[in-house]
Amino acid sequence: MMVQNTRARASLTRLVRVGLLAGACLPSAAAAQTYATGYSAGWWSQLGLTNAIEVAATGGSGITIGLVDTGVVATQADVTGRVSTASACAARTFTCPRGYTDDNGHGTATAAIAAGAVTSTGAGMAGVAPKATILSEKALNVGGSGTDTDVANGIIKAADAGAKVINLSLTYLPTNAIVTAINYAAAKGAVLVFAGGNSATALNGGANSTGLSAAALTHLAFAGSVSGANKLSSFSNTPGSGYAVAGTTRVSYASLWLMAPGESIVAPGIQYGVNALAYWSGTSMAAPMVSGAVALLEATWPVLYRNGTATAVLFASATDMGTKGVDSTYGNGLMNLTTAFKPLGTLSVVEANGKSLPVTSLTGSLITGGALGALGSVSAQLASYTAFDGYQRNFTVNLSGLIAKQPVSASSITAALPAPTVTTSSTKFADGGNLTLAYTDGPSLGATGRPQALSSRDGYAGHDGWALSYSQGGMTLAAGQGFPAAASFAQALWGDATPVADAAGTTAGTLGVSTALTGLAQGGGFAALGTDLDGWVGRALGGARLALSWSGAPGTDSLSRRDLAGGDWNPWRGPVLTGGGLDRQADAVAAGLNWTLGPGWTTSLSASLLDERDGLLGSRYRGGGVVGLGDHNDTVSLGLATAVTLWPGGSLMLDASLARTGAADNAHGVVSGIGPLLARSYGLALAQRDTVTEGDSLTAVWRRPLRVVAGTATLLMTSVDDQGYATTTPMRVSLRPDGAETDMALSYAAPVATGRWGQALSVTGSLELRQDAGNIRGLTDQVARVGLNFRF
């Protein structure tokens, strides 16, 4: 059966190669990564083909495009140097005295459209894949005709020679010989692209193609022609309503059909000279554009060749034309390489458990805490991370936005954020006992123990942030919810209403070094107990106290508590992040022993245990999310504090702690686990009572809050090998922050007035400076606070 090339019979217009078309530019040696379009700029633009795509695909380098056609002139300027020596004459019904050399012109033109490149010899034109290798299998004679036997042999020879794409700019006739050859090439992984035909009718006369293999159905493509205005060419065939059939499976020609430019395409015209150019029209011109596009895709993502999905990407990314969706006139629509080189389908990353986790719709999933700073080392790696689309293609994505920093800037602390209003009532009993109740309205505490800004919808709370304490003799008992738990523990450890207790715990959080872990589990309930030790222990230590405490941070909900309860949400219960399911549950227990070393010299030793779910040292994250630092983390700390009375009313306190977090594995996300972490904190406070007036207190504080000083996280870095297989390599990333927060504060409290029945009004004020706030290098804030305390 005779077949012929599908070039429309429009006359060829000769162009002299040098300098006739404006806008042509030549690549220079210094611009090796620039792919010149030459006379092809118009249809490059139609296809969304850009220099950036060519650079990403290295111009199709490493891909062999087989062309079953009239041969090729290997010395022609646009293809010179890239024609494979495996090229040959595949004809069975005629001889090739000059081997694969083209004596018609059609084959050289299609080769240049698929893989031509502008050279230094003149203005030239450029194909879709200008770095691909051209393999010519001559199967059509000087008149552009041949038999199905010739074409089938050309397909088989091209597949055997390693062609990953085989271009057939000729009539599609699914004879037994050609169907057998198609199945053979498809089994080897080659994509076969046929010209749709130039008879202005339906492909294959509307008849079905039978006998195809399942592999053939995923490795076939047909090309129709559009004009420069993206209108259906008058001569172009359409896919019609026929089907390609493999056993019981059939797919429509329309679903295998793409449109590409096919009118007045500038390409070599060897009829007018070895390096002459001419205008060509026909679906024969559209087909090599599709073949070149397959080469670019497979050069960029070898997985497409391995999975046989390169054509599926082109079909899915085509610009719809005509009736919405796949239709019998335009098939999938106009080929669009800009879209084809973007992610298609769900973008995912590979988790530690080997599963894929979608990331396209995620926002911040980890909020850093002060001890870890901004997790700069982790963010740097996530800024250039590998994700995979629905076709297993790797893309570099920036996931650093999944890590959000705690609001630690000065503006977030001072802007319209008054200090909490604390109302306190106290009752003294005849036996010397004292009962104190405090409740508050005000902003919530964040993970660092500092007030956090509220959104407009949160408002201010009802009176259910409270603390109740009772002291009698040498015993102190406290319980409550929403207040800083560290203050009650300090009171229980050091004694009620002492300047040392104020400096060690303080409701303002001025020191709180030994109790740093307790400060990471607050916002929920707490309880503390302190008692003087009697008997031989107390006597041996010259006077001693034992203190115990527990505190907890509430879990957060996917709905705000206002929505859940139908009323005002109390921010002192802790932060609620809506819509993300973030959970930051934590519990802390602490025990401390305080004893006297000498007159005016007291020391305490404390131990704390912090248990965090979906959190690490105050950082919190989405359980099972992309970025997490372990499902469950335990941290233990030892704290040592000593207080010395320097002069009447004046005392100096030194405070230090060392914390260790155990190693933990993570089954989710891109962090497979953390190694043991070491963190430390230290500080000193100078307190003076009766400074200006009786009953006042002045406190100066310098401290280094809790900061990780050693430890790593294991980050899974994914890459792709030469065959397109994803490989994951564990990388240890330091969790040590780039900054070291230093806090300085000066606070003053003084009584203002005392009522007849024991009511007391006092004023408080403080000046605070933080350098490298939140352990983030270069971030500094200053805060001034003024408040009133009314006790009755």
PDB file of C-alpha atoms in Angstrom, residues 136-347:
ATOM      1  CA  SER A 136      16.972   9.624   9.716  1.00  0.00           C
ATOM      2  CA  GLU A 137      15.358   6.451   8.400  1.00  0.00           C
ATOM      3  CA  LYS A 138      14.722   7.023   4.702  1.00  0.00           C
ATOM      4  CA  ALA A 139      11.459   5.282   3.785  1.00  0.00           C
ATOM      5  CA  LEU A 140       9.986   7.675   1.173  1.00  0.00           C
ATOM      6  CA  ASN A 141      11.402   8.124  -2.343  1.00  0.00           C
ATOM      7  CA  VAL A 142      12.318  11.206  -4.298  1.00  0.00           C
ATOM      8  CA  GLY A 143       8.633  11.842  -4.988  1.00  0.00           C
ATOM      9  CA  GLY A 144       7.747  11.646  -1.294  1.00  0.00           C
ATOM     10  CA  SER A 145       6.036   8.251  -1.555  1.00  0.00           C
ATOM     11  CA  GLY A 146       6.654   4.773  -0.212  1.00  0.00           C
ATOM     12  CA  THR A 147       4.836   1.619   0.825  1.00  0.00           C
ATOM     13  CA  ASP A 148       3.554   0.560   4.260  1.00  0.00           C
ATOM     14  CA  THR A 149       6.384  -2.009   4.215  1.00  0.00           C
ATOM     15  CA  ASP A 150       8.944   0.758   3.809  1.00  0.00           C
ATOM     16  CA  VAL A 151       7.388   2.858   6.586  1.00  0.00           C
ATOM     17  CA  ALA A 152       7.035  -0.104   8.964  1.00  0.00           C
ATOM     18  CA  ASN A 153      10.664  -1.013   8.467  1.00  0.00           C
ATOM     19  CA  GLY A 154      11.653   2.598   9.134  1.00  0.00           C
ATOM     20  CA  ILE A 155       9.718   2.557  12.420  1.00  0.00           C
ATOM     21  CA  ILE A 156      11.350  -0.690  13.526  1.00  0.00           C
ATOM     22  CA  LYS A 157      14.854   0.447  12.546  1.00  0.00           C
ATOM     23  CA  ALA A 158      14.391   3.790  14.364  1.00  0.00           C
ATOM     24  CA  ALA A 159      13.239   1.990  17.527  1.00  0.00           C
ATOM     25  CA  ASP A 160      16.159  -0.426  17.355  1.00  0.00           C
ATOM     26  CA  ALA A 161      18.575   2.498  16.915  1.00  0.00           C
ATOM     27  CA  GLY A 162      17.393   4.029  20.216  1.00  0.00           C
ATOM     28  CA  ALA A 163      14.955   6.696  19.055  1.00  0.00           C
ATOM     29  CA  LYS A 164      12.748   7.760  21.966  1.00  0.00           C
ATOM     30  CA  VAL A 165      10.516   9.761  19.636  1.00  0.00           C
ATOM     31  CA  ILE A 166       9.645   8.754  16.081  1.00  0.00           C
ATOM     32  CA  ASN A 167       8.202  11.413  13.790  1.00  0.00           C
ATOM     33  CA  LEU A 168       6.012  10.286  10.904  1.00  0.00           C
ATOM     34  CA  SER A 169       5.008  13.273   8.776  1.00  0.00           C
ATOM     35  CA  LEU A 170       3.069  11.053   6.424  1.00  0.00           C
ATOM     36  CA  THR A 171      -0.372   9.565   5.922  1.00  0.00           C
ATOM     37  CA  TYR A 172      -1.595   7.415   8.810  1.00  0.00           C
ATOM     38  CA  LEU A 173      -2.619   4.078   7.341  1.00  0.00           C
ATOM     39  CA  PRO A 174      -3.025   1.441  10.094  1.00  0.00           C
ATOM     40  CA  THR A 175      -2.216  -1.602   7.947  1.00  0.00           C
ATOM     41  CA  ASN A 176      -1.075  -4.814   9.578  1.00  0.00           C
ATOM     42  CA  ALA A 177       2.559  -3.987   8.811  1.00  0.00           C
ATOM     43  CA  ILE A 178       2.370  -0.487  10.300  1.00  0.00           C
ATOM     44  CA  VAL A 179       0.303  -1.535  13.348  1.00  0.00           C
ATOM     45  CA  THR A 180       2.834  -4.288  14.054  1.00  0.00           C
ATOM     46  CA  ALA A 181       5.676  -1.766  13.783  1.00  0.00           C
ATOM     47  CA  ILE A 182       3.846   0.710  16.048  1.00  0.00           C
ATOM     48  CA  ASN A 183       3.378  -1.972  18.698  1.00  0.00           C
ATOM     49  CA  TYR A 184       7.038  -2.952  18.414  1.00  0.00           C
ATOM     50  CA  ALA A 185       8.310   0.616  18.859  1.00  0.00           C
ATOM     51  CA  ALA A 186       5.881   1.385  21.677  1.00  0.00           C
ATOM     52  CA  ALA A 187       7.043  -1.729  23.539  1.00  0.00           C
ATOM     53  CA  LYS A 188      10.547  -0.245  23.418  1.00  0.00           C
ATOM     54  CA  GLY A 189       9.239   3.012  24.913  1.00  0.00           C
ATOM     55  CA  ALA A 190       9.244   5.141  21.772  1.00  0.00           C
ATOM     56  CA  VAL A 191       6.544   7.784  21.235  1.00  0.00           C
ATOM     57  CA  LEU A 192       5.172   7.827  17.687  1.00  0.00           C
ATOM     58  CA  VAL A 193       3.828  11.122  16.301  1.00  0.00           C
ATOM     59  CA  PHE A 194       1.835  11.026  13.037  1.00  0.00           C
ATOM     60  CA  ALA A 195       0.799  13.986  10.934  1.00  0.00           C
ATOM     61  CA  GLY A 196      -2.975  14.260  10.963  1.00  0.00           C
ATOM     62  CA  GLY A 197      -3.263  14.615   7.201  1.00  0.00           C
ATOM     63  CA  ASN A 198      -4.045  17.366   4.705  1.00  0.00           C
ATOM     64  CA  SER A 199      -7.320  16.198   3.135  1.00  0.00           C
ATOM     65  CA  ALA A 200      -9.682  18.342   5.234  1.00  0.00           C
ATOM     66  CA  THR A 201     -11.472  15.207   6.404  1.00  0.00           C
ATOM     67  CA  ALA A 202     -11.529  12.904   9.434  1.00  0.00           C
ATOM     68  CA  LEU A 203      -8.440  10.905  10.348  1.00  0.00           C
ATOM     69  CA  ASN A 204      -8.331   7.477   8.698  1.00  0.00           C
ATOM     70  CA  GLY A 205     -11.622   8.282   7.006  1.00  0.00           C
ATOM     71  CA  GLY A 206     -13.327   7.949  10.401  1.00  0.00           C
ATOM     72  CA  ALA A 207     -12.491   4.237  10.622  1.00  0.00           C
ATOM     73  CA  ASN A 208     -11.143   2.692  13.827  1.00  0.00           C
ATOM     74  CA  SER A 209      -7.595   1.366  14.182  1.00  0.00           C
ATOM     75  CA  THR A 210      -7.519  -2.187  15.518  1.00  0.00           C
ATOM     76  CA  GLY A 211      -4.781  -4.563  16.588  1.00  0.00           C
ATOM     77  CA  LEU A 212      -2.890  -1.958  18.614  1.00  0.00           C
ATOM     78  CA  SER A 213      -1.263  -2.877  21.921  1.00  0.00           C
ATOM     79  CA  ALA A 214      -2.064  -1.233  25.258  1.00  0.00           C
ATOM     80  CA  ALA A 215       1.401   0.362  25.172  1.00  0.00           C
ATOM     81  CA  ALA A 216       0.672   1.798  21.724  1.00  0.00           C
ATOM     82  CA  LEU A 217      -2.387   3.635  23.048  1.00  0.00           C
ATOM     83  CA  THR A 218      -0.175   5.566  25.497  1.00  0.00           C
ATOM     84  CA  HIS A 219       2.617   6.200  22.983  1.00  0.00           C
ATOM     85  CA  LEU A 220       0.635   7.585  20.029  1.00  0.00           C
ATOM     86  CA  ALA A 221      -0.059  11.204  19.091  1.00  0.00           C
ATOM     87  CA  PHE A 222      -1.568  12.873  16.029  1.00  0.00           C
ATOM     88  CA  ALA A 223      -1.012  16.475  14.938  1.00  0.00           C
ATOM     89  CA  GLY A 224      -3.426  18.828  13.218  1.00  0.00           C
ATOM     90  CA  SER A 225      -2.555  22.244  11.805  1.00  0.00           C
ATOM     91  CA  VAL A 226      -3.541  25.781  12.767  1.00  0.00           C
ATOM     92  CA  SER A 227      -2.664  29.089  11.156  1.00  0.00           C
ATOM     93  CA  GLY A 228      -0.646  31.862  12.732  1.00  0.00           C
ATOM     94  CA  ALA A 229      -3.953  33.169  14.119  1.00  0.00           C
ATOM     95  CA  ASN A 230      -4.672  29.790  15.786  1.00  0.00           C
ATOM     96  CA  LYS A 231      -7.456  28.945  13.346  1.00  0.00           C
ATOM     97  CA  LEU A 232      -7.933  25.477  11.905  1.00  0.00           C
ATOM     98  CA  SER A 233      -6.014  25.256   8.639  1.00  0.00           C
ATOM     99  CA  SER A 234      -8.270  24.773   5.651  1.00  0.00           C
ATOM    100  CA  PHE A 235      -6.367  21.666   4.575  1.00  0.00           C
ATOM    101  CA  SER A 236      -6.000  20.044   8.025  1.00  0.00           C
ATOM    102  CA  ASN A 237      -7.689  16.767   8.844  1.00  0.00           C
ATOM    103  CA  THR A 238      -9.583  16.504  12.131  1.00  0.00           C
ATOM    104  CA  PRO A 239      -9.662  13.599  14.579  1.00  0.00           C
ATOM    105  CA  GLY A 240     -13.300  12.850  13.836  1.00  0.00           C
ATOM    106  CA  SER A 241     -15.112  10.222  15.843  1.00  0.00           C
ATOM    107  CA  GLY A 242     -12.855   7.243  15.248  1.00  0.00           C
ATOM    108  CA  TYR A 243     -11.037   5.153  17.857  1.00  0.00           C
ATOM    109  CA  ALA A 244      -7.703   3.445  18.341  1.00  0.00           C
ATOM    110  CA  VAL A 245      -8.465   0.000  19.747  1.00  0.00           C
ATOM    111  CA  ALA A 246      -6.346  -2.373  21.830  1.00  0.00           C
ATOM    112  CA  GLY A 247      -8.290  -5.500  22.713  1.00  0.00           C
ATOM    113  CA  THR A 248     -11.274  -4.380  24.768  1.00  0.00           C
ATOM    114  CA  THR A 249      -9.744  -0.957  25.370  1.00  0.00           C
ATOM    115  CA  ARG A 250     -10.299   1.879  22.984  1.00  0.00           C
ATOM    116  CA  VAL A 251      -9.431   5.557  23.035  1.00  0.00           C
ATOM    117  CA  SER A 252     -10.727   8.197  20.676  1.00  0.00           C
ATOM    118  CA  TYR A 253      -8.469   9.742  18.070  1.00  0.00           C
ATOM    119  CA  ALA A 254      -9.587  13.072  19.530  1.00  0.00           C
ATOM    120  CA  SER A 255      -7.990  12.236  22.892  1.00  0.00           C
ATOM    121  CA  LEU A 256      -4.677  11.538  21.083  1.00  0.00           C
ATOM    122  CA  TRP A 257      -4.827  14.699  18.965  1.00  0.00           C
ATOM    123  CA  LEU A 258      -2.940  17.989  19.311  1.00  0.00           C
ATOM    124  CA  MET A 259      -2.971  21.144  17.247  1.00  0.00           C
ATOM    125  CA  ALA A 260       0.259  22.933  16.280  1.00  0.00           C
ATOM    126  CA  PRO A 261       1.227  25.639  13.733  1.00  0.00           C
ATOM    127  CA  GLY A 262       1.428  24.273  10.211  1.00  0.00           C
ATOM    128  CA  GLU A 263       1.137  27.221   7.836  1.00  0.00           C
ATOM    129  CA  SER A 264       4.026  29.134   6.245  1.00  0.00           C
ATOM    130  CA  ILE A 265       6.645  27.564   8.492  1.00  0.00           C
ATOM    131  CA  VAL A 266      10.176  28.620   7.569  1.00  0.00           C
ATOM    132  CA  ALA A 267      12.357  25.534   7.204  1.00  0.00           C
ATOM    133  CA  PRO A 268      15.174  24.300   4.945  1.00  0.00           C
ATOM    134  CA  GLY A 269      14.304  24.166   1.259  1.00  0.00           C
ATOM    135  CA  ILE A 270      17.111  22.119  -0.260  1.00  0.00           C
ATOM    136  CA  GLN A 271      15.327  22.288  -3.615  1.00  0.00           C
ATOM    137  CA  TYR A 272      16.757  25.795  -3.889  1.00  0.00           C
ATOM    138  CA  GLY A 273      20.191  25.055  -2.500  1.00  0.00           C
ATOM    139  CA  VAL A 274      21.796  23.156   0.382  1.00  0.00           C
ATOM    140  CA  ASN A 275      21.290  26.011   2.847  1.00  0.00           C
ATOM    141  CA  ALA A 276      18.276  27.716   1.335  1.00  0.00           C
ATOM    142  CA  LEU A 277      15.085  28.303   3.350  1.00  0.00           C
ATOM    143  CA  ALA A 278      11.485  28.080   2.227  1.00  0.00           C
ATOM    144  CA  TYR A 279       7.948  28.428   3.537  1.00  0.00           C
ATOM    145  CA  TRP A 280       6.298  25.064   4.202  1.00  0.00           C
ATOM    146  CA  SER A 281       2.667  24.279   5.021  1.00  0.00           C
ATOM    147  CA  GLY A 282       0.962  21.089   6.120  1.00  0.00           C
ATOM    148  CA  THR A 283       0.325  18.871   9.101  1.00  0.00           C
ATOM    149  CA  SER A 284       3.782  17.511   8.230  1.00  0.00           C
ATOM    150  CA  MET A 285       5.081  20.709   9.871  1.00  0.00           C
ATOM    151  CA  ALA A 286       2.862  20.374  12.964  1.00  0.00           C
ATOM    152  CA  ALA A 287       3.949  16.775  13.696  1.00  0.00           C
ATOM    153  CA  PRO A 288       7.688  17.478  14.252  1.00  0.00           C
ATOM    154  CA  MET A 289       6.722  20.274  16.651  1.00  0.00           C
ATOM    155  CA  VAL A 290       4.955  17.680  18.771  1.00  0.00           C
ATOM    156  CA  SER A 291       7.915  15.302  18.400  1.00  0.00           C
ATOM    157  CA  GLY A 292      10.321  18.021  19.500  1.00  0.00           C
ATOM    158  CA  ALA A 293       8.086  18.809  22.483  1.00  0.00           C
ATOM    159  CA  VAL A 294       8.167  15.155  23.566  1.00  0.00           C
ATOM    160  CA  ALA A 295      11.970  15.302  23.337  1.00  0.00           C
ATOM    161  CA  LEU A 296      12.097  18.391  25.564  1.00  0.00           C
ATOM    162  CA  LEU A 297       9.829  16.796  28.160  1.00  0.00           C
ATOM    163  CA  GLU A 298      11.702  13.498  28.261  1.00  0.00           C
ATOM    164  CA  ALA A 299      15.066  15.257  28.424  1.00  0.00           C
ATOM    165  CA  THR A 300      13.830  17.239  31.441  1.00  0.00           C
ATOM    166  CA  TRP A 301      11.998  14.376  33.157  1.00  0.00           C
ATOM    167  CA  PRO A 302      13.255  10.879  32.256  1.00  0.00           C
ATOM    168  CA  VAL A 303      10.364   9.491  34.311  1.00  0.00           C
ATOM    169  CA  LEU A 304       8.056  10.409  31.426  1.00  0.00           C
ATOM    170  CA  TYR A 305       9.944   8.073  29.122  1.00  0.00           C
ATOM    171  CA  ARG A 306      10.020   5.346  31.732  1.00  0.00           C
ATOM    172  CA  ASN A 307       6.286   5.644  32.436  1.00  0.00           C
ATOM    173  CA  GLY A 308       5.249   6.439  28.878  1.00  0.00           C
ATOM    174  CA  THR A 309       3.437   9.609  29.936  1.00  0.00           C
ATOM    175  CA  ALA A 310       5.079  12.355  27.853  1.00  0.00           C
ATOM    176  CA  THR A 311       2.117  12.560  25.477  1.00  0.00           C
ATOM    177  CA  ALA A 312      -0.290  12.550  28.430  1.00  0.00           C
ATOM    178  CA  VAL A 313       1.430  15.687  29.743  1.00  0.00           C
ATOM    179  CA  LEU A 314       1.033  17.396  26.375  1.00  0.00           C
ATOM    180  CA  PHE A 315      -2.621  16.401  26.156  1.00  0.00           C
ATOM    181  CA  ALA A 316      -3.365  17.593  29.707  1.00  0.00           C
ATOM    182  CA  SER A 317      -1.614  20.942  29.230  1.00  0.00           C
ATOM    183  CA  ALA A 318      -3.031  21.859  25.801  1.00  0.00           C
ATOM    184  CA  THR A 319      -5.027  25.050  25.409  1.00  0.00           C
ATOM    185  CA  ASP A 320      -8.649  24.132  24.793  1.00  0.00           C
ATOM    186  CA  MET A 321     -10.103  25.128  21.416  1.00  0.00           C
ATOM    187  CA  GLY A 322     -13.614  24.886  20.030  1.00  0.00           C
ATOM    188  CA  THR A 323     -16.133  22.949  22.098  1.00  0.00           C
ATOM    189  CA  LYS A 324     -15.072  22.776  25.739  1.00  0.00           C
ATOM    190  CA  GLY A 325     -12.988  19.689  26.462  1.00  0.00           C
ATOM    191  CA  VAL A 326     -11.748  17.100  23.990  1.00  0.00           C
ATOM    192  CA  ASP A 327     -13.680  17.423  20.709  1.00  0.00           C
ATOM    193  CA  SER A 328     -13.761  15.897  17.253  1.00  0.00           C
ATOM    194  CA  THR A 329     -12.306  18.992  15.562  1.00  0.00           C
ATOM    195  CA  TYR A 330      -9.398  20.138  17.723  1.00  0.00           C
ATOM    196  CA  GLY A 331      -8.869  17.092  19.905  1.00  0.00           C
ATOM    197  CA  ASN A 332      -7.122  18.245  23.098  1.00  0.00           C
ATOM    198  CA  GLY A 333      -6.449  21.685  21.637  1.00  0.00           C
ATOM    199  CA  LEU A 334      -3.354  23.738  20.876  1.00  0.00           C
ATOM    200  CA  MET A 335      -0.101  22.432  22.310  1.00  0.00           C
ATOM    201  CA  ASN A 336       1.069  24.749  25.113  1.00  0.00           C
ATOM    202  CA  LEU A 337       4.620  24.192  26.309  1.00  0.00           C
ATOM    203  CA  THR A 338       4.477  26.932  28.933  1.00  0.00           C
ATOM    204  CA  THR A 339       1.744  24.999  30.709  1.00  0.00           C
ATOM    205  CA  ALA A 340       3.382  21.645  29.983  1.00  0.00           C
ATOM    206  CA  PHE A 341       6.478  22.736  31.884  1.00  0.00           C
ATOM    207  CA  LYS A 342       4.468  23.713  34.954  1.00  0.00           C
ATOM    208  CA  PRO A 343       3.188  21.272  37.592  1.00  0.00           C
ATOM    209  CA  LEU A 344       0.068  19.389  36.573  1.00  0.00           C
ATOM    210  CA  GLY A 345      -2.173  17.795  39.163  1.00  0.00           C
ATOM    211  CA  THR A 346      -1.399  17.673  42.858  1.00  0.00           C
ATOM    212  CA  LEU A 347       2.090  18.738  43.892  1.00  0.00           C
TER     213      LEU A 347
END
